[in-house]
């Protein structure tokens, strides 16, 4: 009899614990993917000076406020010609662009890297005005990068360069980190 009571109490305790965490679990923002798009850039003919575009994109991410990452490539093979921000300028009404905070938005061809860090200066106002937190289901570029080939391979497929995303921070409105899947690319 005692064992049945103890078992029933244990089951009740587990169910109460589960019921207590269920509403919070259902409301927690989800992480998603931060990825190089296209994942692979394969050229059958590549010549010196040729340019191509790569994006670092995000998808399947809800209720986020800020994104930052470090993006790298081999500077002996490629030179970044430009970096254009898309995510915040696409999801924020033009009249509210002044609320976008560029913490880091620059590239360095000597080191072969770009740093991206964007969020809202006044997150509370962005939430009140209804354009935050951000929700992305289908892929959208955080930024696009135009690269120029500065070393011609001796024959097709003989040279490759990794596009690597690191130092990723994606946070919700309370500055809690969201777990993100990182998908690197290759040129």
mmCIF file of C-alpha atoms in Angstrom:
data_model
loop_
_atom_site.group_PDB
_atom_site.id
_atom_site.type_symbol
_atom_site.label_atom_id
_atom_site.label_comp_id
_atom_site.label_asym_id
_atom_site.label_seq_id
_atom_site.Cartn_x
_atom_site.Cartn_y
_atom_site.Cartn_z
ATOM 1 C CA UNK A 1 0.000 0.000 0.000
ATOM 2 C CA UNK A 2 2.823 2.397 0.913
ATOM 3 C CA UNK A 3 4.578 1.699 -2.388
ATOM 4 C CA UNK A 4 1.374 2.501 -4.328
ATOM 5 C CA UNK A 5 1.011 5.829 -2.489
ATOM 6 C CA UNK A 6 4.675 6.713 -3.055
ATOM 7 C CA UNK A 7 4.373 5.783 -6.740
ATOM 8 C CA UNK A 8 1.225 7.878 -7.105
ATOM 9 C CA UNK A 9 2.924 10.840 -5.383
ATOM 10 C CA UNK A 10 5.963 10.532 -7.676
ATOM 11 C CA UNK A 11 3.781 10.470 -10.778
ATOM 12 C CA UNK A 12 1.757 13.448 -9.523
ATOM 13 C CA UNK A 13 4.955 15.386 -8.792
ATOM 14 C CA UNK A 14 6.304 14.676 -12.285
ATOM 15 C CA UNK A 15 3.035 15.729 -13.915
ATOM 16 C CA UNK A 16 2.893 18.953 -11.880
ATOM 17 C CA UNK A 17 6.494 19.705 -12.781
ATOM 18 C CA UNK A 18 5.769 19.084 -16.453
ATOM 19 C CA UNK A 19 2.630 21.251 -16.295
ATOM 20 C CA UNK A 20 4.645 24.063 -14.715
ATOM 21 C CA UNK A 21 7.276 24.102 -17.470
ATOM 22 C CA UNK A 22 4.973 23.465 -20.429
ATOM 23 C CA UNK A 23 3.702 27.058 -20.885
ATOM 24 C CA UNK A 24 7.270 28.409 -20.657
ATOM 25 C CA UNK A 25 8.557 25.778 -23.102
ATOM 26 C CA UNK A 26 5.869 26.692 -25.609
ATOM 27 C CA UNK A 27 6.718 30.420 -25.411
ATOM 28 C CA UNK A 28 10.512 30.171 -25.622
ATOM 29 C CA UNK A 29 11.895 31.663 -28.834
ATOM 30 C CA UNK A 30 13.420 29.107 -31.142
ATOM 31 C CA UNK A 31 16.833 29.032 -32.686
ATOM 32 C CA UNK A 32 17.166 28.286 -36.353
ATOM 33 C CA UNK A 33 19.863 28.334 -38.996
ATOM 34 C CA UNK A 34 22.548 30.858 -39.871
ATOM 35 C CA UNK A 35 24.067 29.747 -43.149
ATOM 36 C CA UNK A 36 26.138 30.640 -46.198
ATOM 37 C CA UNK A 37 23.946 30.925 -49.297
ATOM 38 C CA UNK A 38 24.660 29.382 -51.714
ATOM 39 C CA UNK A 39 26.452 26.741 -49.683
ATOM 40 C CA UNK A 40 28.753 25.847 -52.582
ATOM 41 C CA UNK A 41 30.007 28.094 -55.337
ATOM 42 C CA UNK A 42 31.431 25.871 -58.059
ATOM 43 C CA UNK A 43 32.746 27.481 -61.220
ATOM 44 C CA UNK A 44 33.687 25.435 -64.289
ATOM 45 C CA UNK A 45 35.611 28.443 -65.557
ATOM 46 C CA UNK A 46 36.908 31.043 -63.192
ATOM 47 C CA UNK A 47 39.009 33.956 -64.279
ATOM 48 C CA UNK A 48 40.949 36.631 -62.495
ATOM 49 C CA UNK A 49 38.679 39.531 -61.587
ATOM 50 C CA UNK A 50 35.419 37.554 -61.797
ATOM 51 C CA UNK A 51 32.900 38.505 -59.121
ATOM 52 C CA UNK A 52 30.139 36.552 -57.435
ATOM 53 C CA UNK A 53 27.744 37.131 -54.536
ATOM 54 C CA UNK A 54 27.394 35.181 -51.299
ATOM 55 C CA UNK A 55 24.938 35.820 -48.480
ATOM 56 C CA UNK A 56 24.939 34.905 -44.836
ATOM 57 C CA UNK A 57 21.262 34.109 -44.296
ATOM 58 C CA UNK A 58 18.991 33.233 -41.414
ATOM 59 C CA UNK A 59 15.827 31.125 -41.282
ATOM 60 C CA UNK A 60 13.480 29.302 -38.902
ATOM 61 C CA UNK A 61 14.192 31.794 -36.118
ATOM 62 C CA UNK A 62 11.499 33.474 -34.039
ATOM 63 C CA UNK A 63 11.319 36.294 -31.539
ATOM 64 C CA UNK A 64 14.884 37.532 -31.925
ATOM 65 C CA UNK A 65 16.205 41.056 -31.529
ATOM 66 C CA UNK A 66 19.903 40.929 -32.302
ATOM 67 C CA UNK A 67 22.309 39.058 -34.578
ATOM 68 C CA UNK A 68 26.099 39.072 -34.639
ATOM 69 C CA UNK A 69 28.719 36.899 -36.309
ATOM 70 C CA UNK A 70 32.239 36.800 -37.724
ATOM 71 C CA UNK A 71 32.512 35.670 -41.379
ATOM 72 C CA UNK A 72 35.867 34.581 -42.876
ATOM 73 C CA UNK A 73 37.440 33.606 -46.218
ATOM 74 C CA UNK A 74 40.952 33.137 -47.646
ATOM 75 C CA UNK A 75 42.229 36.635 -48.502
ATOM 76 C CA UNK A 76 44.886 35.215 -50.876
ATOM 77 C CA UNK A 77 42.093 33.891 -53.141
ATOM 78 C CA UNK A 78 39.210 36.330 -52.718
ATOM 79 C CA UNK A 79 38.694 40.008 -52.094
ATOM 80 C CA UNK A 80 35.428 41.366 -50.718
ATOM 81 C CA UNK A 81 34.180 44.208 -52.925
ATOM 82 C CA UNK A 82 31.104 45.152 -50.903
ATOM 83 C CA UNK A 83 28.932 44.215 -47.949
ATOM 84 C CA UNK A 84 25.229 45.128 -47.952
ATOM 85 C CA UNK A 85 22.887 44.816 -44.962
ATOM 86 C CA UNK A 86 19.446 43.290 -45.682
ATOM 87 C CA UNK A 87 17.838 41.727 -42.617
ATOM 88 C CA UNK A 88 17.050 44.771 -40.516
ATOM 89 C CA UNK A 89 16.434 47.055 -43.488
ATOM 90 C CA UNK A 90 13.951 44.537 -44.894
ATOM 91 C CA UNK A 91 12.022 43.826 -41.680
ATOM 92 C CA UNK A 92 12.017 47.366 -40.256
ATOM 93 C CA UNK A 93 9.695 50.061 -41.654
ATOM 94 C CA UNK A 94 11.751 52.733 -43.491
ATOM 95 C CA UNK A 95 10.524 55.438 -41.107
ATOM 96 C CA UNK A 96 12.165 53.458 -38.260
ATOM 97 C CA UNK A 97 15.604 52.885 -39.866
ATOM 98 C CA UNK A 98 17.138 55.305 -37.360
ATOM 99 C CA UNK A 99 16.422 52.686 -34.662
ATOM 100 C CA UNK A 100 18.723 50.122 -36.342
ATOM 101 C CA UNK A 101 21.996 49.954 -34.472
ATOM 102 C CA UNK A 102 25.068 48.904 -36.476
ATOM 103 C CA UNK A 103 27.359 47.637 -33.746
ATOM 104 C CA UNK A 104 29.684 46.060 -36.295
ATOM 105 C CA UNK A 105 29.322 46.228 -40.019
ATOM 106 C CA UNK A 106 32.631 46.127 -41.854
ATOM 107 C CA UNK A 107 34.952 43.863 -43.822
ATOM 108 C CA UNK A 108 38.745 43.560 -43.893
ATOM 109 C CA UNK A 109 40.428 42.142 -47.005
ATOM 110 C CA UNK A 110 43.854 41.900 -45.387
ATOM 111 C CA UNK A 111 42.524 39.605 -42.671
ATOM 112 C CA UNK A 112 39.823 38.017 -44.842
ATOM 113 C CA UNK A 113 36.873 38.660 -42.563
ATOM 114 C CA UNK A 114 33.690 40.611 -42.058
ATOM 115 C CA UNK A 115 31.947 41.416 -38.793
ATOM 116 C CA UNK A 116 28.194 41.817 -38.578
ATOM 117 C CA UNK A 117 26.283 42.907 -35.463
ATOM 118 C CA UNK A 118 22.836 44.472 -35.701
ATOM 119 C CA UNK A 119 20.048 45.162 -33.232
ATOM 120 C CA UNK A 120 17.677 47.948 -32.253
ATOM 121 C CA UNK A 121 18.889 50.936 -30.244
ATOM 122 C CA UNK A 122 15.531 51.066 -28.512
ATOM 123 C CA UNK A 123 14.175 47.529 -28.389
ATOM 124 C CA UNK A 124 11.177 48.532 -26.290
ATOM 125 C CA UNK A 125 10.099 51.070 -28.893
ATOM 126 C CA UNK A 126 10.564 48.525 -31.691
ATOM 127 C CA UNK A 127 8.295 46.109 -29.804
ATOM 128 C CA UNK A 128 5.720 48.833 -29.063
ATOM 129 C CA UNK A 129 5.720 49.901 -32.729
ATOM 130 C CA UNK A 130 5.166 46.277 -33.780
ATOM 131 C CA UNK A 131 8.222 45.554 -35.912
ATOM 132 C CA UNK A 132 10.073 43.554 -33.276
ATOM 133 C CA UNK A 133 10.862 40.949 -32.133
ATOM 134 C CA UNK A 134 11.823 39.600 -35.529
ATOM 135 C CA UNK A 135 10.388 36.379 -36.924
ATOM 136 C CA UNK A 136 11.921 34.687 -39.950
ATOM 137 C CA UNK A 137 10.484 31.439 -41.265
ATOM 138 C CA UNK A 138 11.879 31.354 -44.791
ATOM 139 C CA UNK A 139 15.464 32.366 -45.476
ATOM 140 C CA UNK A 140 16.493 36.010 -45.612
ATOM 141 C CA UNK A 141 19.987 37.412 -46.019
ATOM 142 C CA UNK A 142 21.458 39.182 -43.037
ATOM 143 C CA UNK A 143 23.990 40.653 -45.462
ATOM 144 C CA UNK A 144 25.325 39.969 -48.944
ATOM 145 C CA UNK A 145 28.988 40.006 -49.928
ATOM 146 C CA UNK A 146 30.361 40.547 -53.423
ATOM 147 C CA UNK A 147 33.683 38.749 -53.879
ATOM 148 C CA UNK A 148 36.303 39.131 -56.601
ATOM 149 C CA UNK A 149 38.651 36.324 -57.591
ATOM 150 C CA UNK A 150 42.226 37.579 -57.077
ATOM 151 C CA UNK A 151 44.004 34.285 -57.825
ATOM 152 C CA UNK A 152 43.187 32.298 -60.922
ATOM 153 C CA UNK A 153 43.288 28.534 -60.413
ATOM 154 C CA UNK A 154 45.537 26.568 -62.790
ATOM 155 C CA UNK A 155 42.536 24.423 -63.765
ATOM 156 C CA UNK A 156 38.892 24.142 -62.695
ATOM 157 C CA UNK A 157 38.352 22.766 -59.210
ATOM 158 C CA UNK A 158 41.959 23.056 -58.166
ATOM 159 C CA UNK A 159 41.468 25.815 -55.595
ATOM 160 C CA UNK A 160 38.873 26.066 -52.872
ATOM 161 C CA UNK A 161 38.115 28.480 -50.100
ATOM 162 C CA UNK A 162 35.987 27.923 -47.020
ATOM 163 C CA UNK A 163 33.404 30.510 -46.028
ATOM 164 C CA UNK A 164 33.206 30.165 -42.248
ATOM 165 C CA UNK A 165 30.737 31.680 -39.805
ATOM 166 C CA UNK A 166 31.856 31.867 -36.165
ATOM 167 C CA UNK A 167 31.252 33.912 -33.034
ATOM 168 C CA UNK A 168 27.495 33.705 -33.576
ATOM 169 C CA UNK A 169 25.173 35.453 -31.145
ATOM 170 C CA UNK A 170 21.448 35.621 -31.773
ATOM 171 C CA UNK A 171 19.425 36.923 -28.847
ATOM 172 C CA UNK A 172 15.811 37.362 -27.873
ATOM 173 C CA UNK A 173 14.201 40.504 -26.419
ATOM 174 C CA UNK A 174 15.507 39.611 -22.950
ATOM 175 C CA UNK A 175 19.077 39.124 -24.275
ATOM 176 C CA UNK A 176 18.848 35.352 -23.894
ATOM 177 C CA UNK A 177 20.892 33.507 -26.516
ATOM 178 C CA UNK A 178 19.115 31.366 -29.101
ATOM 179 C CA UNK A 179 20.768 28.141 -30.193
ATOM 180 C CA UNK A 180 21.588 28.349 -33.879
ATOM 181 C CA UNK A 181 22.707 25.738 -36.385
ATOM 182 C CA UNK A 182 25.669 27.108 -38.303
ATOM 183 C CA UNK A 183 26.092 25.971 -41.910
ATOM 184 C CA UNK A 184 29.349 27.070 -43.517
ATOM 185 C CA UNK A 185 30.014 27.294 -47.245
ATOM 186 C CA UNK A 186 32.692 26.688 -49.838
ATOM 187 C CA UNK A 187 33.937 28.484 -52.934
#
